[in-house]
């Protein structure tokens, strides 16, 4: 079984709809992250959480919100999706002993029409 | 403004030859550098890393070189194999927060 899972893997939605992307991990890590990948831009950090009570904005948090429901679960929401949020979204985890070494989920491909 | 730059979007190399991927960074506070490999429909996977106290780290066919004065690092893959065909991301962080800043990626194609 995968250590970091993301659901759904693919989603097509319409402008203005609310969307939630979910991430679960079985690695027991305390830190979790959400990134988006766009062609030519690499991965950019949206939000990160170092424990259940800690939520921090990344470099591109506008238009997104997150919820850390438990140590193992970190959800990303788009309250009102817009076409330029069409991207590949990745969840990642790490712990305090792994330095910058993060483990990534398989990604969610989101298309906003 | 991207703090980590990979200026070559793609690289094609013959099987058995060396692949050299380059990465530049602008933030002098970065002290930990990583390379990730990504296949289609999968998440990035960690490949190799280097701390700023070193200038070279080797793991099998993969070697990362760090030139702090030039704010430049490179990944050497020797010999290149068909399974190395993937997108390679350079990433950097500060050891006090471990948030990663990524480059745009280089797509490597290994030709038979």
CSV table of N, CA and C in Angstrom, one decimal, chain A residues 9 31 33 35 37 40-43 45 48 50 59 88 90 96 98-107, chain B residues 1-2 32 34 36 38 41-47 87 89 93 96-105:
chain,number,residue,atom,x,y,z
A,9,UNK,N,-7.8,11.1,-8.0
A,9,UNK,CA,-6.6,11.2,-8.8
A,9,UNK,C,-6.8,12.1,-10.0
A,31,UNK,N,4.7,16.4,9.5
A,31,UNK,CA,4.7,17.5,8.6
A,31,UNK,C,4.0,17.1,7.3
A,33,UNK,N,2.3,18.8,3.4
A,33,UNK,CA,2.5,19.9,2.5
A,33,UNK,C,1.5,19.7,1.3
A,35,UNK,N,1.4,21.1,-2.7
A,35,UNK,CA,2.1,21.8,-3.8
A,35,UNK,C,1.2,21.7,-5.1
A,37,UNK,N,1.8,21.8,-9.4
A,37,UNK,CA,2.8,21.8,-10.5
A,37,UNK,C,2.2,22.4,-11.7
A,40,UNK,N,6.6,24.5,-16.7
A,40,UNK,CA,7.6,25.6,-16.7
A,40,UNK,C,7.8,26.3,-15.4
A,41,UNK,N,7.1,25.8,-14.4
A,41,UNK,CA,7.2,26.5,-13.1
A,41,UNK,C,7.6,25.6,-12.0
A,42,UNK,N,7.6,24.3,-12.2
A,42,UNK,CA,8.0,23.3,-11.2
A,42,UNK,C,6.9,23.2,-10.2
A,43,UNK,N,7.3,22.9,-8.9
A,43,UNK,CA,6.3,22.7,-7.8
A,43,UNK,C,6.3,23.9,-7.0
A,45,UNK,N,4.7,25.7,-3.4
A,45,UNK,CA,4.1,25.4,-2.1
A,45,UNK,C,2.8,26.2,-1.9
A,48,UNK,N,1.4,24.5,4.2
A,48,UNK,CA,2.0,23.4,4.9
A,48,UNK,C,1.6,23.4,6.4
A,50,UNK,N,3.0,21.7,10.2
A,50,UNK,CA,4.0,21.0,10.9
A,50,UNK,C,3.5,20.1,12.1
A,59,UNK,N,3.8,29.9,-0.7
A,59,UNK,CA,4.0,31.1,-1.6
A,59,UNK,C,2.8,31.4,-2.5
A,88,UNK,N,-1.6,20.2,-11.6
A,88,UNK,CA,-1.3,18.9,-11.0
A,88,UNK,C,-1.0,19.2,-9.5
A,90,UNK,N,0.1,18.0,-5.6
A,90,UNK,CA,0.8,17.0,-4.9
A,90,UNK,C,0.7,17.3,-3.4
A,96,UNK,N,10.7,15.4,11.4
A,96,UNK,CA,11.7,16.3,11.9
A,96,UNK,C,13.1,15.7,11.7
A,98,UNK,N,14.0,13.9,8.9
A,98,UNK,CA,14.4,13.6,7.5
A,98,UNK,C,14.9,14.9,6.8
A,99,UNK,N,15.1,16.0,7.6
A,99,UNK,CA,15.6,17.2,7.0
A,99,UNK,C,14.6,17.7,5.9
A,100,UNK,N,15.1,18.0,4.7
A,100,UNK,CA,14.2,18.5,3.7
A,100,UNK,C,13.7,17.4,2.8
A,101,UNK,N,13.9,16.1,3.2
A,101,UNK,CA,13.5,15.0,2.4
A,101,UNK,C,12.0,14.8,2.6
A,102,UNK,N,11.2,15.0,1.5
A,102,UNK,CA,9.8,14.9,1.6
A,102,UNK,C,9.3,13.7,0.7
A,103,UNK,N,8.3,13.0,1.2
A,103,UNK,CA,7.7,11.9,0.4
A,103,UNK,C,6.4,12.4,-0.2
A,104,UNK,N,6.3,12.2,-1.5
A,104,UNK,CA,5.2,12.7,-2.3
A,104,UNK,C,4.1,11.7,-2.6
A,105,UNK,N,2.8,12.1,-2.6
A,105,UNK,CA,1.8,11.3,-3.1
A,105,UNK,C,1.8,11.3,-4.6
A,106,UNK,N,0.9,10.5,-5.2
A,106,UNK,CA,0.9,10.3,-6.7
A,106,UNK,C,0.3,11.5,-7.5
A,107,UNK,N,-0.3,12.4,-6.8
A,107,UNK,CA,-0.9,13.6,-7.5
A,107,UNK,C,-2.3,13.5,-7.8
B,1,UNK,N,9.2,35.3,-7.8
B,1,UNK,CA,10.5,35.2,-8.4
B,1,UNK,C,11.1,33.9,-7.9
B,2,UNK,N,11.5,33.0,-9.0
B,2,UNK,CA,11.9,31.7,-8.6
B,2,UNK,C,13.3,31.8,-8.0
B,32,UNK,N,20.7,23.3,2.1
B,32,UNK,CA,20.4,21.8,1.8
B,32,UNK,C,19.7,21.7,0.5
B,34,UNK,N,18.5,19.2,-2.9
B,34,UNK,CA,18.0,17.8,-3.2
B,34,UNK,C,17.7,17.7,-4.7
B,36,UNK,N,15.0,15.5,-7.1
B,36,UNK,CA,13.9,14.5,-7.2
B,36,UNK,C,13.7,14.1,-8.6
B,38,UNK,N,10.9,12.3,-11.3
B,38,UNK,CA,9.4,12.1,-11.5
B,38,UNK,C,9.1,11.4,-12.8
B,41,UNK,N,2.5,10.4,-14.2
B,41,UNK,CA,1.5,9.8,-13.4
B,41,UNK,C,1.9,9.4,-12.0
B,42,UNK,N,3.1,9.8,-11.6
B,42,UNK,CA,3.6,9.5,-10.3
B,42,UNK,C,4.0,10.8,-9.6
B,43,UNK,N,4.2,10.7,-8.3
B,43,UNK,CA,4.7,11.8,-7.6
B,43,UNK,C,6.2,11.8,-7.6
B,44,UNK,N,6.9,13.0,-7.4
B,44,UNK,CA,8.3,13.0,-7.3
B,44,UNK,C,8.9,12.1,-6.3
B,45,UNK,N,10.0,11.5,-6.5
B,45,UNK,CA,10.7,10.6,-5.5
B,45,UNK,C,12.1,11.2,-5.3
B,46,UNK,N,12.5,11.1,-4.1
B,46,UNK,CA,13.8,11.6,-3.7
B,46,UNK,C,14.9,10.8,-4.3
B,47,UNK,N,15.9,11.5,-4.8
B,47,UNK,CA,17.0,10.8,-5.5
B,47,UNK,C,18.3,10.9,-4.7
B,87,UNK,N,11.5,13.3,-15.5
B,87,UNK,CA,11.7,14.7,-15.2
B,87,UNK,C,12.5,14.8,-13.9
B,89,UNK,N,13.8,17.3,-10.8
B,89,UNK,CA,13.7,18.6,-10.2
B,89,UNK,C,14.8,18.8,-9.2
B,93,UNK,N,16.5,24.2,0.4
B,93,UNK,CA,15.8,24.6,1.6
B,93,UNK,C,16.8,25.2,2.6
B,96,UNK,N,16.6,25.5,8.9
B,96,UNK,CA,15.7,25.8,10.0
B,96,UNK,C,14.2,25.7,9.7
B,97,UNK,N,13.8,25.5,8.5
B,97,UNK,CA,12.4,25.3,8.2
B,97,UNK,C,12.1,24.2,7.2
B,98,UNK,N,13.0,23.8,6.4
B,98,UNK,CA,12.9,22.7,5.5
B,98,UNK,C,11.8,22.8,4.5
B,99,UNK,N,11.3,24.0,4.3
B,99,UNK,CA,10.4,24.2,3.2
B,99,UNK,C,11.2,24.1,1.9
B,100,UNK,N,10.7,23.4,0.9
B,100,UNK,CA,11.4,23.2,-0.3
B,100,UNK,C,11.0,24.2,-1.4
B,101,UNK,N,12.0,24.8,-2.1
B,101,UNK,CA,11.8,25.6,-3.3
B,101,UNK,C,12.3,24.8,-4.4
B,102,UNK,N,11.5,24.6,-5.4
B,102,UNK,CA,11.8,23.8,-6.6
B,102,UNK,C,12.1,24.6,-7.8
B,103,UNK,N,13.0,24.0,-8.6
B,103,UNK,CA,13.2,24.5,-10.0
B,103,UNK,C,12.1,23.9,-10.9
B,104,UNK,N,12.1,24.4,-12.1
B,104,UNK,CA,11.0,24.1,-13.1
B,104,UNK,C,11.2,22.6,-13.6
B,105,UNK,N,12.3,22.0,-13.5
B,105,UNK,CA,12.5,20.6,-13.9
B,105,UNK,C,13.2,20.5,-15.2
